Coordinates of C-alpha atoms and ligand atoms in Angstrom, one line a residue:
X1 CA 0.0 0.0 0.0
X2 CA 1.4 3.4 -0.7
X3 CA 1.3 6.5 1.7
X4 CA -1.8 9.1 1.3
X5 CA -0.5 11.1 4.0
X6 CA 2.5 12.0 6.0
X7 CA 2.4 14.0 9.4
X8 CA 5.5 15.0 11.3
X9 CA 4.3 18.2 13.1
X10 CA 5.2 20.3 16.3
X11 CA 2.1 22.7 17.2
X12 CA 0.8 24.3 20.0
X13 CA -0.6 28.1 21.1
X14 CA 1.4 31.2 22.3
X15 CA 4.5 29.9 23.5
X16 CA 2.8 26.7 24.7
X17 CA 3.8 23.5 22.9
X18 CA 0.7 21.2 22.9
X19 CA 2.3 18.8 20.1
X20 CA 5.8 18.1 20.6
X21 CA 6.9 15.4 17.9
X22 CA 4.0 14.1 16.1
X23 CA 4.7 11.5 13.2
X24 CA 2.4 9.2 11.4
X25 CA 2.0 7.8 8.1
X26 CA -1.4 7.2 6.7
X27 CA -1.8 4.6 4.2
X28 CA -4.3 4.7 1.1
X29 CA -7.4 2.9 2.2
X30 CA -6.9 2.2 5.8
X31 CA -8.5 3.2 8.6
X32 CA -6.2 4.3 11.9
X33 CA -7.5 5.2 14.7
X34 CA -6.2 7.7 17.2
X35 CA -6.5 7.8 20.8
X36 CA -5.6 9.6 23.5
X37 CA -6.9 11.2 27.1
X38 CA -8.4 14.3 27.4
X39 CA -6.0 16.8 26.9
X40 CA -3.7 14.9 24.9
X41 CA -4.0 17.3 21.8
X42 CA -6.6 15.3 20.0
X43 CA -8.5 18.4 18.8
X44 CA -5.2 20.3 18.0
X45 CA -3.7 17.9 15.8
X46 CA -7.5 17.5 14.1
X47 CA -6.8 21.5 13.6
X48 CA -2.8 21.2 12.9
X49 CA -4.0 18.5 9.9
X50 CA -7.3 21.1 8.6
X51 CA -4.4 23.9 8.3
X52 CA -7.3 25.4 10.6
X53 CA -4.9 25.9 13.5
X54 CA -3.8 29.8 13.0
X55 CA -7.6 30.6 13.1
X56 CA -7.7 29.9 16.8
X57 CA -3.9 31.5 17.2
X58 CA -1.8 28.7 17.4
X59 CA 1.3 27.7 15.5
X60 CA 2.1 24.7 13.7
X61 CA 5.7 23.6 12.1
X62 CA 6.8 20.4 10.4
X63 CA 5.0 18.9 7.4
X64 CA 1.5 17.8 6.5
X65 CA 2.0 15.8 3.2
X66 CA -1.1 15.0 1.4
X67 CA -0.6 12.9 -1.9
X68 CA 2.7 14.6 -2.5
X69 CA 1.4 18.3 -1.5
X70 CA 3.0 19.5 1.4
X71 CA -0.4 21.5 3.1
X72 CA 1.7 23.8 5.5
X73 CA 3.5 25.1 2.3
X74 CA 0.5 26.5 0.7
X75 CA -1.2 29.8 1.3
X76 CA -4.6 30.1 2.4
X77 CA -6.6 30.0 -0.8
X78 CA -4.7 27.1 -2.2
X79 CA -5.1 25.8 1.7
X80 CA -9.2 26.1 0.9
X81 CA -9.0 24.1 -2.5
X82 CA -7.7 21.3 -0.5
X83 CA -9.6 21.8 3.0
X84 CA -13.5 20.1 2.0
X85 CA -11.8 18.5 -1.2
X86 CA -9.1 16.1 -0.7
X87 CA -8.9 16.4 3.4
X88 CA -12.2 16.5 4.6
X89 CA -13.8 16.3 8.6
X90 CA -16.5 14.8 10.1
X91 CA -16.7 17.2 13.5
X92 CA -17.3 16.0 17.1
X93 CA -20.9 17.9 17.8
X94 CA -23.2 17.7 14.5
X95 CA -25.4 20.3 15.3
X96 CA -22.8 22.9 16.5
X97 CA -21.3 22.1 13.1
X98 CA -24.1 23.2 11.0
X99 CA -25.7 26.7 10.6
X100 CA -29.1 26.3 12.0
X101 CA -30.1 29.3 9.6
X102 CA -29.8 27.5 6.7
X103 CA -31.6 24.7 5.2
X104 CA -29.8 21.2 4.6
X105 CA -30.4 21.8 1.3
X106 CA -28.6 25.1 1.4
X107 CA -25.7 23.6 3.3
X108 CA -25.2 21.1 0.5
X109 CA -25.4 23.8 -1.8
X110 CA -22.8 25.6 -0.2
X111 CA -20.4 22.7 0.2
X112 CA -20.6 22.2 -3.6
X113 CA -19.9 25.5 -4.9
X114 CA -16.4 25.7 -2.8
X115 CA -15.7 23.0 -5.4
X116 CA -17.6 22.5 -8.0
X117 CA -18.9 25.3 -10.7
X118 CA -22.3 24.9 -11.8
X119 CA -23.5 21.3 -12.7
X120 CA -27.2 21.2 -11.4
X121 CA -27.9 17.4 -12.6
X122 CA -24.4 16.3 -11.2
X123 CA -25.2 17.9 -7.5
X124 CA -28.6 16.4 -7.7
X125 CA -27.4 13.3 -8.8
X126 CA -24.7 13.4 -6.1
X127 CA -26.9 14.5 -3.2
X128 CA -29.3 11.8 -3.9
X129 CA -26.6 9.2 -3.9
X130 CA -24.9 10.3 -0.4
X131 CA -28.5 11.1 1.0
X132 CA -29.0 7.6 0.1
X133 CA -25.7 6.0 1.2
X134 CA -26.1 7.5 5.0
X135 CA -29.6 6.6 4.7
X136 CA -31.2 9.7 4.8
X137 CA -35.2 10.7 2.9
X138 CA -33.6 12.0 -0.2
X139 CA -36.9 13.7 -0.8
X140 CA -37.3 17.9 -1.0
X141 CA -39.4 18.4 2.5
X142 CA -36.5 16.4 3.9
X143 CA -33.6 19.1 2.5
X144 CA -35.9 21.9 3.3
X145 CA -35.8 21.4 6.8
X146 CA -33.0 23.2 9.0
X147 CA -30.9 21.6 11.4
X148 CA -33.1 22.1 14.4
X149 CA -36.0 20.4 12.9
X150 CA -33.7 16.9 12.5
X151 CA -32.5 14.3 15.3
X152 CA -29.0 14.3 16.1
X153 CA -28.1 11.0 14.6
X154 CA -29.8 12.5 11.4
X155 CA -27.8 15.6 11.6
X156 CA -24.3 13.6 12.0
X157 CA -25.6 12.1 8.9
X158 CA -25.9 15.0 6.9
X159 CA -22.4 16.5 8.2
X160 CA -21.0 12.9 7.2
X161 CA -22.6 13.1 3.7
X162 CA -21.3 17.0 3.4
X163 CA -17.8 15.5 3.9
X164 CA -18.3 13.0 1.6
X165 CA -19.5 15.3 -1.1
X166 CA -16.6 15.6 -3.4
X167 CA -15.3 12.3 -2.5
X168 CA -12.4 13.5 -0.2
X169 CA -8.8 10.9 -0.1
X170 CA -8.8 11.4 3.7
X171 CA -11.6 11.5 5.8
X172 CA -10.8 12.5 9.7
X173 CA -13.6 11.9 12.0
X174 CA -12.7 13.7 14.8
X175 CA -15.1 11.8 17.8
X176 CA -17.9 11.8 15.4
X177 CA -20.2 9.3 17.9
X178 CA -20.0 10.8 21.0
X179 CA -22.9 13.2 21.2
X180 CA -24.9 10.2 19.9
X181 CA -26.9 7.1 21.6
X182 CA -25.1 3.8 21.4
X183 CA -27.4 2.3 18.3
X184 CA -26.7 5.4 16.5
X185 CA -23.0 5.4 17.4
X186 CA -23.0 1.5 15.7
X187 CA -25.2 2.8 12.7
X188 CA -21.9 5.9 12.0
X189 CA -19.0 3.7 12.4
X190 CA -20.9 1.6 10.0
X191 CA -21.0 4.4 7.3
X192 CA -17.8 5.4 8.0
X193 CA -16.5 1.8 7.3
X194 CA -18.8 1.2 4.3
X195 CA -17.4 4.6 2.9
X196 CA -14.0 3.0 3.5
X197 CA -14.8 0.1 2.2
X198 CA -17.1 0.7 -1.4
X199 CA -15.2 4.0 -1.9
X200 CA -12.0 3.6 -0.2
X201 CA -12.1 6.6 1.8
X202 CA -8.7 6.6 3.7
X203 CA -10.0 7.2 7.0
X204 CA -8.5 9.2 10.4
X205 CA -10.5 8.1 13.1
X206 CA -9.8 10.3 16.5
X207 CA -11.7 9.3 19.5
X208 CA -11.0 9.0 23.2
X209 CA -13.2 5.8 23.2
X210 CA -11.0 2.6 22.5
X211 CA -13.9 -0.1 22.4
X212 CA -14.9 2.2 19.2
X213 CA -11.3 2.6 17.7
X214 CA -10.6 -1.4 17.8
X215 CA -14.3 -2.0 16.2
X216 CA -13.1 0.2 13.5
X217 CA -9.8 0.4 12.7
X218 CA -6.9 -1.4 11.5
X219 CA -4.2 0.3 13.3
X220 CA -4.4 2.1 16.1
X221 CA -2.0 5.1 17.3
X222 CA -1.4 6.4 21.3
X223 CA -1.3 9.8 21.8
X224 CA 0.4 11.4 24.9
X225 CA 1.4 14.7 26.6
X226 CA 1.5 15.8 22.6
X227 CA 3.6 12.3 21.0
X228 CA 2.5 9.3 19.5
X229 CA 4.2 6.6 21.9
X230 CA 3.1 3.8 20.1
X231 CA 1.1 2.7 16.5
X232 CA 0.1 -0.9 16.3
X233 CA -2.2 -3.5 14.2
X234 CA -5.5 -3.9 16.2
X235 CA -5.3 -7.4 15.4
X236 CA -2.6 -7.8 17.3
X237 CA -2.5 -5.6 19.6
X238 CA -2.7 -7.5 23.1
X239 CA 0.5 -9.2 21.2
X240 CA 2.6 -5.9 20.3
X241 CA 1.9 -3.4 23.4
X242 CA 4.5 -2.4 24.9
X243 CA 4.0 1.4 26.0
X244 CA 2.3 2.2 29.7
X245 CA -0.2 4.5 28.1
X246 CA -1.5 1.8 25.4
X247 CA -0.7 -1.1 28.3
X248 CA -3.2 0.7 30.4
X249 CA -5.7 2.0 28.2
X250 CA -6.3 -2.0 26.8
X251 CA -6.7 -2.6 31.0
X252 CA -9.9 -0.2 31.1
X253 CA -11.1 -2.4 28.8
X254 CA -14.3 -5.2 29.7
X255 CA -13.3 -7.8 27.8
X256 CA -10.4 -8.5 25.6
X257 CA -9.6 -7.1 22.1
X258 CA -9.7 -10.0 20.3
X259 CA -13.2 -10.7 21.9
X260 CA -14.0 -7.1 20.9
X261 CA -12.3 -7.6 17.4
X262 CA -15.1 -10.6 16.4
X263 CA -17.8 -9.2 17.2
X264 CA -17.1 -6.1 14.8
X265 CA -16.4 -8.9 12.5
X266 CA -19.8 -10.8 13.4
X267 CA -21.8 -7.2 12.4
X268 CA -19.5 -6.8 9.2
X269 CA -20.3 -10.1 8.0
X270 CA -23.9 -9.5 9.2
X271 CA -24.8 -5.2 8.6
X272 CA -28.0 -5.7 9.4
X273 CA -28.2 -6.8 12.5
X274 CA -26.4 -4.7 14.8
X275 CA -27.3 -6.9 17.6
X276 CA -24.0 -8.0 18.5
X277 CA -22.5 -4.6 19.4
X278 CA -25.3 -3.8 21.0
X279 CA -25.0 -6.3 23.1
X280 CA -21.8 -5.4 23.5
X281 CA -22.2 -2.0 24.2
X282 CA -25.1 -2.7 26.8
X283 CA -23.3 -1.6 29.7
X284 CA -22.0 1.6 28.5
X285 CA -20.0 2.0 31.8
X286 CA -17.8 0.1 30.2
X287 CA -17.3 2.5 27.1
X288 CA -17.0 5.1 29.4
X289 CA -14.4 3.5 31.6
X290 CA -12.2 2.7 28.8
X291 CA -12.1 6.0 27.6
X292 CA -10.4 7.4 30.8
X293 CA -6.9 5.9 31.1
X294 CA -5.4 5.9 34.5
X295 CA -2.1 7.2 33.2
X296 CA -3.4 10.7 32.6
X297 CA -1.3 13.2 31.3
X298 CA 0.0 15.0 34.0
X299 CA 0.2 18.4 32.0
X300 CA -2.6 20.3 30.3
X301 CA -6.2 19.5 30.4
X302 CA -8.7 21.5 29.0
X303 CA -9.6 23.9 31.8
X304 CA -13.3 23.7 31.2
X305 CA -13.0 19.6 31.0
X306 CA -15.1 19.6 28.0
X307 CA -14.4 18.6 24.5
X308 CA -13.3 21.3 22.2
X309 CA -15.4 23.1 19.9
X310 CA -16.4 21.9 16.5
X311 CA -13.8 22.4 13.4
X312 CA -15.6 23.5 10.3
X313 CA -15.8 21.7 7.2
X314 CA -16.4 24.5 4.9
X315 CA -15.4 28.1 4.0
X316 CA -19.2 29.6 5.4
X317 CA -18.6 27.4 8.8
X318 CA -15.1 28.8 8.7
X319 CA -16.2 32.1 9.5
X320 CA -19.1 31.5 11.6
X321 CA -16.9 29.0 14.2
X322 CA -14.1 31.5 13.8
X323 CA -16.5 34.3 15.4
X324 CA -17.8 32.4 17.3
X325 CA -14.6 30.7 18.8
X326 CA -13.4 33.8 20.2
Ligands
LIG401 N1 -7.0 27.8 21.8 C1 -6.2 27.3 22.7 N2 -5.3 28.2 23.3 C2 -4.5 27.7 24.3 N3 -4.4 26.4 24.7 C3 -5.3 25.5 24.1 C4 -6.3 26.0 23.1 N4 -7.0 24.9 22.8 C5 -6.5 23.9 23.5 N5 -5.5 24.2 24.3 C6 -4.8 23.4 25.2 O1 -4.1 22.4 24.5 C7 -4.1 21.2 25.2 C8 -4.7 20.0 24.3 O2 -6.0 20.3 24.1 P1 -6.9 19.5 23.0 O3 -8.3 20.1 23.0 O4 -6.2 19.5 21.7 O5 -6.9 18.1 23.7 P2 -7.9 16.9 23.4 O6 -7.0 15.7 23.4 O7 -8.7 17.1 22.1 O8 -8.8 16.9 24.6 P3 -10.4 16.5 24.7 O9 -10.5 15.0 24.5 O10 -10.8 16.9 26.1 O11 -11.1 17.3 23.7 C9 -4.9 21.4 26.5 O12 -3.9 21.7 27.5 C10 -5.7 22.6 26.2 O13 -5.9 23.4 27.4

C-alpha cells in the first residue's frame, strides 16, 4: 500500500507546545485510529492537519504531506482548495457544526460551490446518492428542513454526507459518535466503514473511546502529553503493546480485544443486524471506563473539562466557528 499522507508536526498556542513530535503515516485505504486522554492534543492535531490551527492563534511547524502536496507550504486560498476536497472532517458535535439558519439543502449547496462550478444534474445526482448512502429521505421536504428540525443522529448524517461530497482521499472523524446514543454510534462507524470500504475513503478516526477505535480500525496510534508513543495493528495488539499508556488504556477495557475484534467482525459479515454490538455496548460503563486511562497526562487539560469546539468543514462554517470561537 502506498502512503496518502505524511504527518510530522510540532504545534501548540502562544508559547505553549501542545504537540511536541507528532509523526504518522497514513496509508491509502486504511482506517487508523487515534486515541488519547483528554488533553492529549486530539482536537489540535484535528486543527494542525485542517491547516485550521492559526484561526484559533496557534502555531504549527513540520509537514502535512497529502498525496505529494505539502499542506503547510501553501497559502490560504490554495489551503481552501484542498480543506473540504481532498482532506475532509467529520466534526465531534453535528449540530454545532451546521448553521441552523440555513436549510440542509442550502448547506449542500454551499459545500458544492467551494468545489464545483455549476453542474445542477451532477449535485442532484450526487446528493441523492450520499443522502442515500447515510440513509437519509432523499426527498425535497426532507432538505428543506433546517438543522433544528432533524435528530441528532440525522444531523451527523448529513455532516457525514457534506464530507463526503466531493469524495475527499482522507476522511478525519474527529469523535464523530460521541454526542450520539449507542445504536446510532454502531449505525456511524458503520457508514464510515462502508465509505471505506465501497469508496476507499482513507480514514483518520480520533476518538477517546477505545472499544470504538478497535471495532473500527486497522491500526491504532497512542497519543500522549503531545507524542505518539506507540502505532500498532489492532489485530494484534494485546500481542505488540508495549507502552504504559496503550498497556493501560487496553486494562480499562471489559473484555479483551480479540473478543471485541469478532464481534465487529460478526456485524460486518452480518450489517443488518447490529445486535452483536449492542449487546456489547449494553453496559456503557464500560465504554466510558475505557475512555479514561489511568495514566493521565500529567500536564494540560482543558480547563473547562469539556471537548473542544467543533472544526468547520467548509469556507461559510469557517467564519461562523471563527467568530464564534473567540
Ligand atoms: N485555543 C487554545 N489556546 C491555548 N491552549 C489551548 C487551546 N486549545 C486547547 N488548548 C490546550 O491544548 C491542550 C490540548 O487540548 P486539546 O483540546 O487538543 O486536547 P484533546 O485531546 O482534544 O482533549 P479532549 O479529548 O478533552 O477534547 C490542552 O492543554 C488545552 O488546554
Amino acid at each position: 500500500m502506498n502512503d496518502i499522507l505524511n504527518v510530522r508536526i510540532k504545534a501548540g498556542y502562544g508559547t505553549e507546545p501542545i504537540l511536541e513530535d507528532v509523526q504518522f503515516d497514513l496509508q491509502q485505504g486504511e482506517r487508523l485510529g487515534l486515541v488519547g486522554t483528554s488533553g492529549a492534543g486530539k482536537s489540535t492535531l484535528v486543527l494542525a492537519l485542517m491547516g485550521l490551527l492559526p484561526w484559533r492563534r496557534g502555531w504549527i511547524k513540520g509537514e502535512v504531506v497529502l498525496e505529494g502536496v505539502n499542506l503547510l507550504a501553501l497559502n490560504e486560498r490554495q489551503a481552501r482548495q484542498v480543506r473540504g476536497k481532498r482532506i475532509a472532517l467529520v466534526p465531534q458535535s453535528p449540530l454545532s457544526a451546521l448553521n441552523s439558519a440555513l436549510s440542509l439543502q442550502a448547506h449542500f449547496e454551499e459545500a458544492w460551490r467551494a468545489h464545483e462550478e455549476g453542474g445542477g444534474n451532477r449535485f442532484r445526482a450526487r446528493i441523492k446518492e450520499l443522502l442515500q448512502k447515510v440513509r437519509l429521505p432523499a426527498e425535497g421536504h426532507f432538505l428543506s428542513r433546517k438543522p433544528g428540525e432533524i435528530s441528532v443522529g440525522q444531523a451527523q448524517r448529513v455532516v457525514l454526507a457534506l464530507a463526503l461530497l466531493h469524495r475527499p482521499s482522507v476522511l478525519i472523524a474527529d469523535e464523530p459518535t460521541s454526542a450520539l446514543d449507542p445504536s446510532t454510534q454502531v449505525e456511524i462507524l458503520e457508514l464510515l466503514r462502508q465509505s471505506n470500504r465501497e469508496d476507499g475513503t482513507t480514514v483518520l478516526y480520533i476518538s477517546h473511546d477505545l472499544l470504538s477505535v478497535l471495532q473500527l480500525c486497522d491500526r491504532m496510534a497512542v497519543l500522549q502529553e503531545g507524542r505518539i508513543v506507540e502505532c500498532l495493528p489492532v489485530d494484534r495488539i494485546e500481542e505488540l503493546a508495549r507502552h504504559p499508556a496503550t498497556l493501560a488504556l487496553l486494562r480499562t477495557l471489559p473484555v479483551p480485544p480479540s473478543v471485541l475484534r469478532k464481534y465487529a467482525e460478526r456485524r460486518v459479515a452480518s450489517p443488518s443486524t447490529s445486535q452483536g454490538l449492542l449487546q456489547f455496548q449494553a453496559p456503557q460503563g464500560a465504554a466510558t471506563q475505557a475512555s479514561v486511562s489511568p495514566d493521565k497526562p500529567s500536564g494540560g487539560t482543558n480547563p473547562s473539562g469539556q471537548p473542544s469546539e467543533i472544526i468547520p468543514f467548509s469556507p461559510q462554517s469557517v467564519r461562523r466557528s471563527t467568530t464564534s470561537a473567540y
